[in-house]
Amino acid sequence: MRYGFPGFAVATLFAIALTATAQEAGQGLYVGIELGAAESRSIKSTRTNVGIPTNCDQWLPPVNIGGLQLPLPVDQCQPRTLPASTSTFDPDTGWIAAVQLGYDGLGQFRIEAEYQHRRHSGEKVSLFVPGDPKQKEFSVRDEEIDRLRADSLFANVYYDFSRTVLLGGTPYLGAGIGLSRIEIDYSAISTRRDEAALSALDPPRHPAAANQSSIADKTLSDWLWGYQLMAGVDYALGEHRVLSAKLRYGSTLGDFRDDGHPWRSLRGHASTVAPGGAPVHYGISTREQRYWAISLGLRHHF
């Protein structure tokens, strides 16, 4: 379920902005803190699998179905790349927090280093993979991003419009570039149909696979460069303190990717072709991750 920015946060922001008194803060080093709401854009995720067909599963006991001996011989059952699956996730509105160390003794420019933490709850979606011959085996096939987190370190530069007054404050524009560690709590389940349904397929599937699930459950991570663009208004609260209302847009500069993870359970057993055999694994990639955020911050100038 999706939510917009919390109404109380927007109302509070403007109430404080309209009542703050504009005074000139000192110049030099400053420290700041910030808290706000963040809205993630949709995330397009692609899962790639290296796997084996159900009838190649050497963990399953030998059986003969209408002259078809299962599982198939090992030399026909090496791991292979299966069709990739793409899902679109819409994370819920999350929150963003940051701390800054900066310097504003550069005329109308100021620079700062910023540590930022952002977090969103995720979404579960049904999975359908066109062209995947295994699709018809499943009664349930779902993916979920349970939680998305980003820890980032940015180098920012701002331009303060010192001769301009907006709602009693000083507007500014900013931009930053930085490095982020992004983590995604990913899970997936693919549960096979019952024995009668598997036997009716062409070719029939091994009956021992009936109602068995393949399960993924892993925290995935990657390091990505990114940028952010910012606009806001500063309100001096005295000689050394500044209240800041900020709108920001951020994006990674590359694709998230984390590969080579074994299934937690593959058809009810270890993620291999056979006991002690070749591994079966999957990987997840996403396109650039983008977000909007609105926040309030407080800076103390020394």
CSV table of C-alpha atoms in Angstrom, one decimal:
chain,number,residue,atom,x,y,z
A,1,MET,CA,0.0,0.0,0.0
A,2,ARG,CA,1.3,3.5,-0.9
A,3,TYR,CA,1.2,6.6,1.2
A,4,GLY,CA,2.1,10.3,0.3
A,5,PHE,CA,4.3,12.4,2.5
A,6,PRO,CA,2.8,12.6,6.0
A,7,GLY,CA,0.5,15.6,6.2
A,8,PHE,CA,1.5,16.6,9.6
A,9,ALA,CA,5.2,16.9,8.5
A,10,VAL,CA,4.3,19.3,5.7
A,11,ALA,CA,2.0,21.3,8.0
A,12,THR,CA,4.7,21.5,10.7
A,13,LEU,CA,7.3,22.6,8.2
A,14,PHE,CA,5.3,25.5,6.9
A,15,ALA,CA,4.1,26.5,10.4
A,16,ILE,CA,7.7,26.8,11.6
A,17,ALA,CA,8.8,28.5,8.3
A,18,LEU,CA,6.2,31.2,8.6
A,19,THR,CA,6.9,32.0,12.3
A,20,ALA,CA,10.8,31.8,12.3
A,21,THR,CA,12.6,35.1,12.6
A,22,ALA,CA,15.3,35.8,10.0
A,23,GLN,CA,18.6,36.9,11.5
A,24,GLU,CA,22.1,36.5,10.2
A,25,ALA,CA,24.0,33.5,11.5
A,26,GLY,CA,27.8,33.6,12.0
A,27,GLN,CA,30.2,32.3,9.3
A,28,GLY,CA,32.6,29.4,9.7
A,29,LEU,CA,32.3,25.8,10.7
A,30,TYR,CA,28.9,24.3,11.4
A,31,VAL,CA,27.3,21.0,12.4
A,32,GLY,CA,23.8,20.0,11.5
A,33,ILE,CA,21.1,17.3,11.9
A,34,GLU,CA,18.1,16.6,9.7
A,35,LEU,CA,15.0,14.4,9.8
A,36,GLY,CA,12.2,14.0,7.2
A,37,ALA,CA,10.1,11.8,5.0
A,38,ALA,CA,11.3,10.0,1.8
A,39,GLU,CA,9.4,8.8,-1.1
A,40,SER,CA,11.0,6.0,-3.2
A,41,ARG,CA,10.3,5.8,-6.9
A,42,SER,CA,9.2,2.4,-8.2
A,43,ILE,CA,12.0,-0.2,-8.3
A,44,LYS,CA,12.3,-2.5,-11.3
A,45,SER,CA,14.0,-5.7,-10.1
A,46,THR,CA,15.3,-8.5,-12.3
A,47,ARG,CA,16.1,-12.0,-10.9
A,48,THR,CA,18.4,-14.3,-12.9
A,49,ASN,CA,18.5,-18.0,-12.0
A,50,VAL,CA,21.1,-20.7,-12.7
A,51,GLY,CA,19.0,-23.8,-12.1
A,52,ILE,CA,17.9,-27.2,-13.2
A,53,PRO,CA,14.5,-28.5,-14.4
A,54,THR,CA,12.4,-30.4,-11.8
A,55,ASN,CA,12.8,-33.7,-13.7
A,56,CYS,CA,16.6,-33.3,-13.4
A,57,ASP,CA,16.6,-33.1,-9.6
A,58,GLN,CA,18.9,-35.9,-8.5
A,59,TRP,CA,17.7,-35.5,-4.9
A,60,LEU,CA,14.3,-37.0,-5.9
A,61,PRO,CA,13.9,-40.8,-5.8
A,62,PRO,CA,13.8,-42.9,-9.0
A,63,VAL,CA,10.4,-43.3,-10.5
A,64,ASN,CA,9.0,-44.4,-13.9
A,65,ILE,CA,6.0,-42.5,-15.3
A,66,GLY,CA,4.6,-44.0,-18.5
A,67,GLY,CA,8.0,-45.2,-19.6
A,68,LEU,CA,9.7,-41.9,-18.6
A,69,GLN,CA,12.5,-42.7,-16.1
A,70,LEU,CA,13.0,-39.9,-13.6
A,71,PRO,CA,15.1,-38.1,-12.5
A,72,LEU,CA,16.8,-37.8,-15.9
A,73,PRO,CA,20.4,-38.8,-16.3
A,74,VAL,CA,23.0,-36.5,-14.7
A,75,ASP,CA,24.7,-35.8,-18.1
A,76,GLN,CA,21.4,-34.1,-19.2
A,77,CYS,CA,21.1,-32.1,-16.0
A,78,GLN,CA,23.9,-29.6,-15.7
A,79,PRO,CA,22.8,-26.2,-14.3
A,80,ARG,CA,21.7,-23.8,-16.9
A,81,THR,CA,20.6,-20.1,-17.1
A,82,LEU,CA,16.8,-19.9,-16.8
A,83,PRO,CA,14.7,-17.0,-18.2
A,84,ALA,CA,15.1,-13.9,-16.2
A,85,SER,CA,12.1,-12.5,-14.2
A,86,THR,CA,11.3,-8.8,-13.8
A,87,SER,CA,9.1,-7.4,-11.1
A,88,THR,CA,8.2,-3.8,-10.2
A,89,PHE,CA,8.1,-2.9,-6.5
A,90,ASP,CA,6.6,0.3,-5.0
A,91,PRO,CA,8.2,0.8,-1.5
A,92,ASP,CA,6.1,2.7,1.1
A,93,THR,CA,7.0,6.2,2.1
A,94,GLY,CA,10.0,6.0,4.5
A,95,TRP,CA,12.2,8.3,6.5
A,96,ILE,CA,15.5,10.0,6.1
A,97,ALA,CA,18.0,11.2,8.7
A,98,ALA,CA,21.3,13.0,8.2
A,99,VAL,CA,24.1,14.7,10.1
A,100,GLN,CA,26.4,17.3,8.5
A,101,LEU,CA,29.7,19.0,9.1
A,102,GLY,CA,30.2,22.1,6.9
A,103,TYR,CA,31.9,25.4,6.3
A,104,ASP,CA,30.1,28.6,5.2
A,105,GLY,CA,32.9,31.1,5.0
A,106,LEU,CA,33.0,31.1,1.2
A,107,GLY,CA,30.8,34.1,0.4
A,108,GLN,CA,27.5,32.9,-0.8
A,109,PHE,CA,28.8,29.3,-1.1
A,110,ARG,CA,29.1,26.7,1.6
A,111,ILE,CA,30.4,23.1,1.6
A,112,GLU,CA,29.7,20.2,3.8
A,113,ALA,CA,30.2,16.5,4.4
A,114,GLU,CA,27.0,14.6,5.1
A,115,TYR,CA,26.2,11.1,6.4
A,116,GLN,CA,22.6,10.1,5.5
A,117,HIS,CA,20.4,7.1,6.4
A,118,ARG,CA,17.3,6.3,4.4
A,119,ARG,CA,14.8,3.4,5.0
A,120,HIS,CA,11.6,2.2,3.3
A,121,SER,CA,9.3,-0.8,3.9
A,122,GLY,CA,8.8,-2.9,0.8
A,123,GLU,CA,6.1,-4.8,-1.1
A,124,LYS,CA,5.2,-8.4,-2.1
A,125,VAL,CA,4.3,-9.0,-5.7
A,126,SER,CA,3.2,-12.1,-7.7
A,127,LEU,CA,5.8,-13.3,-10.2
A,128,PHE,CA,5.1,-14.4,-13.8
A,129,VAL,CA,8.0,-15.3,-16.1
A,130,PRO,CA,7.1,-15.3,-19.8
A,131,GLY,CA,8.8,-18.1,-21.7
A,132,ASP,CA,9.8,-20.0,-18.5
A,133,PRO,CA,8.8,-23.7,-19.0
A,134,LYS,CA,8.7,-24.0,-15.2
A,135,GLN,CA,6.0,-21.4,-14.8
A,136,LYS,CA,3.1,-23.9,-15.2
A,137,GLU,CA,4.4,-26.0,-12.3
A,138,PHE,CA,3.6,-23.4,-9.7
A,139,SER,CA,0.5,-22.7,-7.6
A,140,VAL,CA,2.3,-19.8,-5.8
A,141,ARG,CA,5.2,-17.7,-7.1
A,142,ASP,CA,5.9,-14.5,-5.2
A,143,GLU,CA,8.7,-12.1,-4.6
A,144,GLU,CA,9.1,-9.5,-1.8
A,145,ILE,CA,11.3,-6.6,-0.9
A,146,ASP,CA,10.7,-6.5,2.8
A,147,ARG,CA,12.9,-3.5,3.5
A,148,LEU,CA,15.3,-1.2,1.6
A,149,ARG,CA,18.1,0.8,3.4
A,150,ALA,CA,20.7,3.2,2.1
A,151,ASP,CA,23.7,4.5,4.1
A,152,SER,CA,25.4,7.3,2.2
A,153,LEU,CA,28.3,9.7,2.6
A,154,PHE,CA,27.9,12.8,0.4
A,155,ALA,CA,30.1,15.9,-0.4
A,156,ASN,CA,27.7,18.8,-0.9
A,157,VAL,CA,28.0,22.3,-2.1
A,158,TYR,CA,25.3,25.0,-1.6
A,159,TYR,CA,24.6,28.5,-3.0
A,160,ASP,CA,22.7,30.8,-0.6
A,161,PHE,CA,20.7,33.6,-2.1
A,162,SER,CA,21.6,36.1,0.7
A,163,ARG,CA,19.8,39.1,-0.9
A,164,THR,CA,16.6,37.2,-1.5
A,165,VAL,CA,13.9,36.7,1.1
A,166,LEU,CA,11.3,33.8,0.7
A,167,LEU,CA,8.7,33.4,3.4
A,168,GLY,CA,10.9,35.4,5.7
A,169,GLY,CA,14.0,33.2,5.1
A,170,THR,CA,17.0,32.8,2.8
A,171,PRO,CA,16.5,30.3,-0.1
A,172,TYR,CA,19.3,28.1,-1.3
A,173,LEU,CA,20.2,25.5,-3.9
A,174,GLY,CA,22.6,22.6,-3.5
A,175,ALA,CA,24.1,19.5,-5.1
A,176,GLY,CA,26.1,16.6,-3.9
A,177,ILE,CA,27.8,13.4,-5.0
A,178,GLY,CA,28.5,10.4,-2.8
A,179,LEU,CA,28.9,6.7,-2.2
A,180,SER,CA,26.0,4.6,-0.8
A,181,ARG,CA,25.8,1.1,0.6
A,182,ILE,CA,22.3,-0.1,-0.3
A,183,GLU,CA,20.7,-3.2,1.3
A,184,ILE,CA,17.6,-5.0,0.2
A,185,ASP,CA,15.9,-7.6,2.3
A,186,TYR,CA,14.8,-10.0,-0.5
A,187,SER,CA,12.6,-13.1,-0.3
A,188,ALA,CA,10.8,-15.3,-2.8
A,189,ILE,CA,8.8,-18.5,-2.7
A,190,SER,CA,7.8,-20.8,-5.6
A,191,THR,CA,5.5,-23.6,-4.5
A,192,ARG,CA,4.7,-26.4,-6.9
A,193,ARG,CA,1.2,-27.7,-7.7
A,194,ASP,CA,-0.2,-31.0,-6.3
A,195,GLU,CA,0.8,-34.4,-7.7
A,196,ALA,CA,-2.2,-34.8,-10.0
A,197,ALA,CA,-1.5,-31.4,-11.6
A,198,LEU,CA,2.2,-32.2,-12.1
A,199,SER,CA,1.4,-35.5,-13.6
A,200,ALA,CA,-0.9,-33.9,-16.1
A,201,LEU,CA,1.8,-31.6,-17.5
A,202,ASP,CA,3.7,-32.5,-20.8
A,203,PRO,CA,6.1,-33.9,-19.9
A,204,PRO,CA,4.9,-35.0,-16.5
A,205,ARG,CA,6.9,-33.7,-13.5
A,206,HIS,CA,8.4,-35.9,-10.8
A,207,PRO,CA,5.6,-36.6,-8.3
A,208,ALA,CA,7.9,-36.2,-5.3
A,209,ALA,CA,8.2,-32.5,-6.2
A,210,ALA,CA,4.5,-31.9,-5.5
A,211,ASN,CA,3.7,-29.1,-3.0
A,212,GLN,CA,7.5,-28.5,-2.5
A,213,SER,CA,8.8,-25.0,-2.3
A,214,SER,CA,11.9,-23.2,-3.5
A,215,ILE,CA,12.6,-20.4,-1.0
A,216,ALA,CA,15.0,-17.4,-1.2
A,217,ASP,CA,15.6,-15.3,1.9
A,218,LYS,CA,18.6,-13.0,1.9
A,219,THR,CA,19.8,-9.5,2.7
A,220,LEU,CA,21.4,-8.3,-0.6
A,221,SER,CA,23.8,-5.4,-0.8
A,222,ASP,CA,25.8,-3.3,-3.2
A,223,TRP,CA,28.0,-0.1,-3.2
A,224,LEU,CA,26.8,2.5,-5.6
A,225,TRP,CA,27.8,6.1,-6.5
A,226,GLY,CA,25.0,8.6,-6.5
A,227,TYR,CA,24.0,12.2,-6.6
A,228,GLN,CA,21.4,14.5,-4.9
A,229,LEU,CA,19.9,17.9,-5.9
A,230,MET,CA,18.5,20.1,-3.1
A,231,ALA,CA,16.5,23.3,-2.7
A,232,GLY,CA,15.3,24.9,0.5
A,233,VAL,CA,14.9,27.9,2.8
A,234,ASP,CA,17.0,28.8,5.9
A,235,TYR,CA,15.6,30.6,8.9
A,236,ALA,CA,18.1,32.1,11.4
A,237,LEU,CA,17.0,31.4,15.0
A,238,GLY,CA,19.7,33.6,16.6
A,239,GLU,CA,23.4,34.3,16.0
A,240,HIS,CA,24.5,30.7,15.7
A,241,ARG,CA,21.4,28.6,14.9
A,242,VAL,CA,19.6,28.1,11.6
A,243,LEU,CA,16.5,26.1,10.9
A,244,SER,CA,16.4,24.7,7.4
A,245,ALA,CA,13.4,23.4,5.3
A,246,LYS,CA,14.7,21.2,2.5
A,247,LEU,CA,13.4,19.4,-0.6
A,248,ARG,CA,15.8,16.9,-2.2
A,249,TYR,CA,15.9,14.5,-5.2
A,250,GLY,CA,18.4,11.7,-5.2
A,251,SER,CA,19.5,8.9,-7.5
A,252,THR,CA,22.1,6.2,-7.8
A,253,LEU,CA,24.4,6.4,-10.8
A,254,GLY,CA,24.4,2.7,-11.6
A,255,ASP,CA,22.5,-0.6,-11.3
A,256,PHE,CA,22.3,-2.5,-8.0
A,257,ARG,CA,23.5,-6.0,-8.4
A,258,ASP,CA,24.1,-8.9,-6.0
A,259,ASP,CA,24.6,-12.4,-7.6
A,260,GLY,CA,25.6,-16.0,-6.7
A,261,HIS,CA,23.2,-16.7,-3.7
A,262,PRO,CA,22.1,-20.3,-3.1
A,263,TRP,CA,18.4,-20.9,-2.5
A,264,ARG,CA,17.6,-21.4,1.2
A,265,SER,CA,15.6,-24.4,0.1
A,266,LEU,CA,15.3,-25.8,-3.4
A,267,ARG,CA,12.3,-28.1,-3.7
A,268,GLY,CA,12.7,-28.9,0.0
A,269,HIS,CA,16.4,-29.7,-0.1
A,270,ALA,CA,19.8,-28.1,-0.4
A,271,SER,CA,20.5,-25.7,-3.3
A,272,THR,CA,22.4,-28.2,-5.4
A,273,VAL,CA,21.8,-30.5,-8.4
A,274,ALA,CA,22.4,-33.6,-6.3
A,275,PRO,CA,23.8,-34.4,-2.9
A,276,GLY,CA,27.4,-33.0,-3.0
A,277,GLY,CA,26.7,-31.7,-6.6
A,278,ALA,CA,26.9,-28.5,-8.5
A,279,PRO,CA,25.3,-25.4,-6.8
A,280,VAL,CA,22.1,-23.8,-7.9
A,281,HIS,CA,21.9,-20.0,-7.3
A,282,TYR,CA,20.2,-16.7,-8.2
A,283,GLY,CA,21.0,-13.0,-8.4
A,284,ILE,CA,19.1,-9.8,-8.2
A,285,SER,CA,19.7,-6.5,-10.1
A,286,THR,CA,17.7,-3.3,-10.2
A,287,ARG,CA,17.8,-0.2,-12.3
A,288,GLU,CA,18.9,3.2,-10.9
A,289,GLN,CA,17.1,3.8,-7.5
A,290,ARG,CA,15.6,7.3,-7.2
A,291,TYR,CA,13.8,9.1,-4.4
A,292,TRP,CA,12.3,12.4,-3.2
A,293,ALA,CA,12.6,13.7,0.4
A,294,ILE,CA,11.3,16.6,2.4
A,295,SER,CA,13.0,17.4,5.7
A,296,LEU,CA,13.6,19.8,8.5
A,297,GLY,CA,17.1,20.5,9.8
A,298,LEU,CA,18.9,22.4,12.5
A,299,ARG,CA,22.5,23.8,12.1
A,300,HIS,CA,24.7,25.3,14.7
A,301,HIS,CA,27.4,27.7,13.5
A,302,PHE,CA,30.6,28.2,15.5
